[in-house]
mmCIF file of C-alpha atoms in Angstrom:
data_model
loop_
_atom_site.group_PDB
_atom_site.id
_atom_site.type_symbol
_atom_site.label_atom_id
_atom_site.label_comp_id
_atom_site.label_asym_id
_atom_site.label_seq_id
_atom_site.Cartn_x
_atom_site.Cartn_y
_atom_site.Cartn_z
ATOM 1 C CA MET Q 1 116.566 79.142 96.608
ATOM 2 C CA GLN Q 2 114.013 81.932 96.229
ATOM 3 C CA LEU Q 3 110.698 81.319 94.485
ATOM 4 C CA VAL Q 4 109.161 83.500 91.768
ATOM 5 C CA LEU Q 5 105.510 83.032 90.785
ATOM 6 C CA LEU Q 6 104.367 84.378 87.402
ATOM 7 C CA ILE Q 7 100.658 84.900 86.696
ATOM 8 C CA GLU Q 8 100.189 85.713 83.020
ATOM 9 C CA THR Q 9 96.885 84.984 81.255
ATOM 10 C CA ASP Q 10 98.375 85.616 77.797
ATOM 11 C CA ILE Q 11 99.577 82.110 76.848
ATOM 12 C CA ARG Q 12 102.079 83.324 74.247
ATOM 13 C CA ALA Q 13 103.597 85.839 76.657
ATOM 14 C CA SER Q 14 103.672 83.234 79.440
ATOM 15 C CA LYS Q 15 105.712 80.834 77.294
ATOM 16 C CA GLU Q 16 108.077 83.633 76.318
ATOM 17 C CA PHE Q 17 108.657 84.631 79.950
ATOM 18 C CA GLU Q 18 109.164 80.975 80.874
ATOM 19 C CA ARG Q 19 111.952 80.806 78.279
ATOM 20 C CA TYR Q 20 113.447 84.062 79.572
ATOM 21 C CA LEU Q 21 113.555 82.892 83.181
ATOM 22 C CA ALA Q 22 114.777 79.325 82.745
ATOM 23 C CA GLY Q 23 118.191 78.599 84.253
ATOM 24 C CA ASN Q 24 118.381 81.547 86.643
ATOM 25 C CA ARG Q 25 119.320 81.433 90.326
ATOM 26 C CA PHE Q 26 115.744 81.245 91.532
ATOM 27 C CA ARG Q 27 112.914 78.757 91.247
ATOM 28 C CA PHE Q 28 110.192 79.718 88.841
ATOM 29 C CA VAL Q 29 106.531 78.677 88.643
ATOM 30 C CA ASN Q 30 104.053 80.087 86.140
ATOM 31 C CA THR Q 31 100.335 79.826 85.467
ATOM 32 C CA THR Q 32 97.934 81.341 82.945
ATOM 33 C CA SER Q 33 95.063 81.271 85.450
ATOM 34 C CA SER Q 34 94.573 84.089 87.971
ATOM 35 C CA LYS Q 35 92.563 81.718 90.169
ATOM 36 C CA LYS Q 36 95.328 79.095 90.242
ATOM 37 C CA GLY Q 37 97.929 81.796 90.815
ATOM 38 C CA LEU Q 38 95.991 82.964 93.840
ATOM 39 C CA GLU Q 39 95.802 79.398 95.164
ATOM 40 C CA TYR Q 40 99.545 78.877 94.621
ATOM 41 C CA ALA Q 41 100.413 82.149 96.370
ATOM 42 C CA LYS Q 42 98.254 81.324 99.411
ATOM 43 C CA SER Q 43 99.394 77.709 99.776
ATOM 44 C CA ALA Q 44 103.134 78.325 99.264
ATOM 45 C CA PRO Q 45 103.862 82.071 99.350
ATOM 46 C CA PRO Q 46 106.612 82.980 96.856
ATOM 47 C CA ASP Q 47 109.378 85.521 97.397
ATOM 48 C CA LEU Q 48 108.182 87.537 94.402
ATOM 49 C CA LEU Q 49 105.013 87.771 92.314
ATOM 50 C CA VAL Q 50 105.194 88.730 88.639
ATOM 51 C CA ILE Q 51 101.747 89.532 87.239
ATOM 52 C CA GLY Q 52 100.749 90.377 83.675
ATOM 53 C CA PHE Q 53 98.126 93.131 83.640
ATOM 54 C CA HIS Q 54 95.671 94.129 80.923
ATOM 55 C CA PRO Q 55 93.677 97.328 81.565
ATOM 56 C CA GLU Q 56 90.539 95.829 80.028
ATOM 57 C CA GLU Q 57 90.637 92.700 82.238
ATOM 58 C CA ARG Q 58 89.769 92.666 85.955
ATOM 59 C CA ASP Q 59 91.072 89.221 87.000
ATOM 60 C CA ALA Q 60 94.701 90.251 87.555
ATOM 61 C CA VAL Q 61 93.717 93.441 89.370
ATOM 62 C CA ASP Q 62 91.303 91.538 91.636
ATOM 63 C CA THR Q 63 94.067 89.005 92.340
ATOM 64 C CA LEU Q 64 96.474 91.783 93.318
ATOM 65 C CA ILE Q 65 93.893 93.406 95.603
ATOM 66 C CA TYR Q 66 93.168 90.091 97.333
ATOM 67 C CA LEU Q 67 96.861 89.273 97.801
ATOM 68 C CA LYS Q 68 97.568 92.689 99.298
ATOM 69 C CA ARG Q 69 94.741 92.229 101.813
ATOM 70 C CA ASP Q 70 95.748 88.726 102.888
ATOM 71 C CA PRO Q 71 98.117 88.762 105.913
ATOM 72 C CA ILE Q 72 100.059 85.808 104.475
ATOM 73 C CA THR Q 73 100.830 87.455 101.108
ATOM 74 C CA LYS Q 74 100.529 91.218 101.613
ATOM 75 C CA TYR Q 75 104.280 91.780 102.078
ATOM 76 C CA ILE Q 76 105.319 89.922 98.907
ATOM 77 C CA PRO Q 77 106.719 92.361 96.293
ATOM 78 C CA VAL Q 78 104.782 92.448 93.012
ATOM 79 C CA LEU Q 79 106.285 93.188 89.593
ATOM 80 C CA ALA Q 80 103.651 94.307 87.090
ATOM 81 C CA LEU Q 81 104.021 93.592 83.369
ATOM 82 C CA ILE Q 82 101.849 96.035 81.435
ATOM 83 C CA ARG Q 83 101.053 95.834 77.740
ATOM 84 C CA GLU Q 84 101.018 99.562 77.099
ATOM 85 C CA SER Q 85 102.179 102.735 78.802
ATOM 86 C CA ASN Q 86 98.955 103.731 80.560
ATOM 87 C CA GLN Q 87 99.958 106.150 83.321
ATOM 88 C CA PRO Q 88 96.554 106.342 85.088
ATOM 89 C CA PHE Q 89 96.452 102.525 85.203
ATOM 90 C CA ILE Q 90 100.053 102.374 86.486
ATOM 91 C CA ASP Q 91 99.233 104.968 89.160
ATOM 92 C CA TYR Q 92 96.245 102.848 90.224
ATOM 93 C CA LEU Q 93 98.354 99.674 90.484
ATOM 94 C CA GLN Q 94 100.945 101.525 92.542
ATOM 95 C CA ARG Q 95 98.247 102.626 94.973
ATOM 96 C CA VAL Q 96 97.051 99.026 95.257
ATOM 97 C CA GLY Q 97 100.569 97.811 95.996
ATOM 98 C CA ILE Q 98 102.881 96.921 93.086
ATOM 99 C CA SER Q 99 106.609 97.297 93.767
ATOM 100 C CA GLY Q 100 107.643 97.997 90.185
ATOM 101 C CA PHE Q 101 106.577 97.576 86.563
ATOM 102 C CA LEU Q 102 107.875 96.889 83.058
ATOM 103 C CA ASN Q 103 106.150 97.702 79.795
ATOM 104 C CA LYS Q 104 105.522 94.922 77.294
ATOM 105 C CA PRO Q 105 107.175 93.768 75.140
ATOM 106 C CA VAL Q 106 109.656 92.985 77.893
ATOM 107 C CA LYS Q 107 113.322 92.404 77.131
ATOM 108 C CA GLN Q 108 114.898 89.366 78.766
ATOM 109 C CA ASN Q 109 117.793 91.188 80.435
ATOM 110 C CA GLU Q 110 115.439 93.863 81.828
ATOM 111 C CA LEU Q 111 113.078 91.246 83.240
ATOM 112 C CA VAL Q 112 115.827 89.175 84.880
ATOM 113 C CA GLN Q 113 117.489 92.284 86.340
ATOM 114 C CA LYS Q 114 114.219 93.627 87.737
ATOM 115 C CA ILE Q 115 113.352 90.251 89.257
ATOM 116 C CA ASN Q 116 116.769 89.983 90.917
ATOM 117 C CA ASP Q 117 116.428 93.525 92.294
ATOM 118 C CA LEU Q 118 112.987 92.778 93.780
ATOM 119 C CA LEU Q 119 114.138 89.435 95.189
ATOM 120 C CA HIS Q 120 116.773 91.401 97.096
ATOM 121 C CA VAL Q 121 114.012 93.697 98.382
ATOM 122 C CA SER Q 122 111.943 90.636 99.324
ATOM 123 C CA GLU Q 123 114.842 89.204 101.321
ATOM 124 C CA LYS Q 124 115.122 92.444 103.316
ATOM 125 C CA ILE Q 125 111.359 92.509 103.948
ATOM 126 C CA ARG Q 126 111.404 88.941 105.283
ATOM 127 C CA ALA Q 127 114.383 89.736 107.523
ATOM 128 C CA ASN Q 128 112.572 92.769 108.961
ATOM 129 C CA ILE Q 129 109.407 90.754 109.588
ATOM 130 C CA VAL Q 130 111.399 88.156 111.528
ATOM 131 C CA LYS Q 131 113.182 90.909 113.471
ATOM 132 C CA GLU Q 132 109.902 92.576 114.446
ATOM 133 C CA THR Q 133 108.072 89.356 115.265
ATOM 134 C CA HIS Q 134 107.613 88.939 119.015
ATOM 135 C CA HIS Q 135 106.029 85.481 118.875
ATOM 136 C CA HIS Q 136 107.282 82.978 116.320
ATOM 137 C CA VAL Q 137 104.671 80.382 117.300
ATOM 138 C CA THR Q 138 101.001 81.314 117.565
ATOM 139 C CA ILE Q 139 97.955 79.241 118.495
ATOM 140 C CA SER Q 140 94.418 79.848 117.300
ATOM 141 C CA LEU Q 141 91.187 77.922 117.730
ATOM 142 C CA ASN Q 142 89.149 78.015 114.503
ATOM 143 C CA ASN Q 143 86.361 76.156 116.221
ATOM 144 C CA GLU Q 144 85.940 73.768 119.107
ATOM 145 C CA GLN Q 145 87.380 70.878 117.109
ATOM 146 C CA ARG Q 146 90.342 72.495 115.309
ATOM 147 C CA THR Q 147 93.587 73.971 116.625
ATOM 148 C CA VAL Q 148 95.903 75.886 114.259
ATOM 149 C CA ILE Q 149 99.566 76.195 115.241
ATOM 150 C CA THR Q 150 101.395 78.716 113.057
ATOM 151 C CA PHE Q 151 105.169 78.853 112.690
ATOM 152 C CA ARG Q 152 106.127 82.375 111.589
ATOM 153 C CA SER Q 153 109.925 82.278 111.357
ATOM 154 C CA GLY Q 154 112.860 79.903 110.868
ATOM 155 C CA ILE Q 155 112.442 76.519 112.554
ATOM 156 C CA LYS Q 156 115.910 76.200 114.105
ATOM 157 C CA ASN Q 157 116.618 79.746 115.279
ATOM 158 C CA TYR Q 158 113.151 80.965 116.237
ATOM 159 C CA VAL Q 159 110.460 78.267 116.400
ATOM 160 C CA LEU Q 160 112.425 75.582 118.275
ATOM 161 C CA PRO Q 161 113.377 77.753 121.288
ATOM 162 C CA GLU Q 162 109.790 78.995 121.608
ATOM 163 C CA ILE Q 163 107.925 75.752 120.880
ATOM 164 C CA ARG Q 164 109.330 74.135 124.020
ATOM 165 C CA ASN Q 165 107.328 76.580 126.118
ATOM 166 C CA VAL Q 166 104.214 76.425 123.946
ATOM 167 C CA LEU Q 167 103.855 72.641 123.717
ATOM 168 C CA SER Q 168 103.592 72.040 127.424
ATOM 169 C CA HIS Q 169 102.125 68.841 128.852
ATOM 170 C CA ASP Q 170 98.893 70.635 129.767
ATOM 171 C CA PHE Q 171 98.532 72.187 126.307
ATOM 172 C CA ILE Q 172 99.061 68.870 124.501
ATOM 173 C CA LYS Q 173 96.548 67.234 126.827
ATOM 174 C CA SER Q 174 93.973 69.966 126.037
ATOM 175 C CA ILE Q 175 94.156 69.369 122.253
ATOM 176 C CA ILE Q 176 94.534 65.607 122.270
ATOM 177 C CA ASN Q 177 91.090 64.965 120.739
ATOM 178 C CA LYS Q 178 91.097 67.877 118.290
ATOM 179 C CA HIS Q 179 92.166 68.220 114.685
ATOM 180 C CA ILE Q 180 95.511 70.001 114.561
ATOM 181 C CA CYS Q 181 96.773 72.104 111.655
ATOM 182 C CA ILE Q 182 100.441 73.150 111.476
ATOM 183 C CA ASP Q 183 100.658 76.273 109.260
ATOM 184 C CA ILE Q 184 104.178 76.677 107.800
ATOM 185 C CA ARG Q 185 103.295 78.878 104.814
ATOM 186 C CA THR Q 186 105.304 81.879 106.020
ATOM 187 C CA LEU Q 187 108.464 79.889 106.765
ATOM 188 C CA PRO Q 188 111.548 80.433 104.621
ATOM 189 C CA GLU Q 189 112.887 77.446 102.705
ATOM 190 C CA MET Q 190 113.954 74.741 105.149
ATOM 191 C CA ASN Q 191 117.237 72.848 105.071
ATOM 192 C CA GLN Q 192 117.627 69.182 105.967
ATOM 193 C CA GLU Q 193 118.357 69.903 109.630
ATOM 194 C CA GLU Q 194 115.215 72.021 109.986
ATOM 195 C CA LEU Q 195 113.107 69.371 108.275
ATOM 196 C CA GLN Q 196 114.323 66.856 110.847
ATOM 197 C CA ILE Q 197 113.405 69.253 113.662
ATOM 198 C CA LEU Q 198 109.946 69.738 112.138
ATOM 199 C CA GLU Q 199 109.442 65.961 111.983
ATOM 200 C CA LYS Q 200 110.244 65.690 115.684
ATOM 201 C CA ILE Q 201 107.762 68.461 116.512
ATOM 202 C CA LEU Q 202 105.063 66.713 114.468
ATOM 203 C CA LYS Q 203 105.633 63.452 116.343
ATOM 204 C CA LEU Q 204 104.574 65.184 119.551
#
């Protein structure tokens, strides 16, 4: 099930959108804090970001800029909710990287339809990223004591065939005394079979 993250600092609007989006065919998480929204997006990247913007406030704009610069989140479509029809501001947000916008007050059917449309776009983007990815497992050394192993695509179809070559006896021996981080933030939602495969990999 796809995940939608809403960042809306207006508490009244946030509660209204929460009511609008309850019971749809996607998971929904919302926050009224731009800082928390940024943390959520980086730790568990959603399929779609919905952000409430106010021309006189910088927090949401700064959040968007940061997300579009981060390699983990830059491809996530962003739906902007804007309080008034401010064309110069809309043009600016489009240059930064929004995928679409709705003017407030937002009607429920318009919001749900737009979200579903952008979730479809998000699905295509993820499929293209997987298709163009040459290495589905990457290794990086953050420092002498920490090794980061990143899984970039589906566990069963992409990571498992490649991990057998990566986790050789010599490689495991070389990192035996180091802290190891497994980064799965860019993985799609895992089913039970893939979770079992991941557990076996972790046991190594």
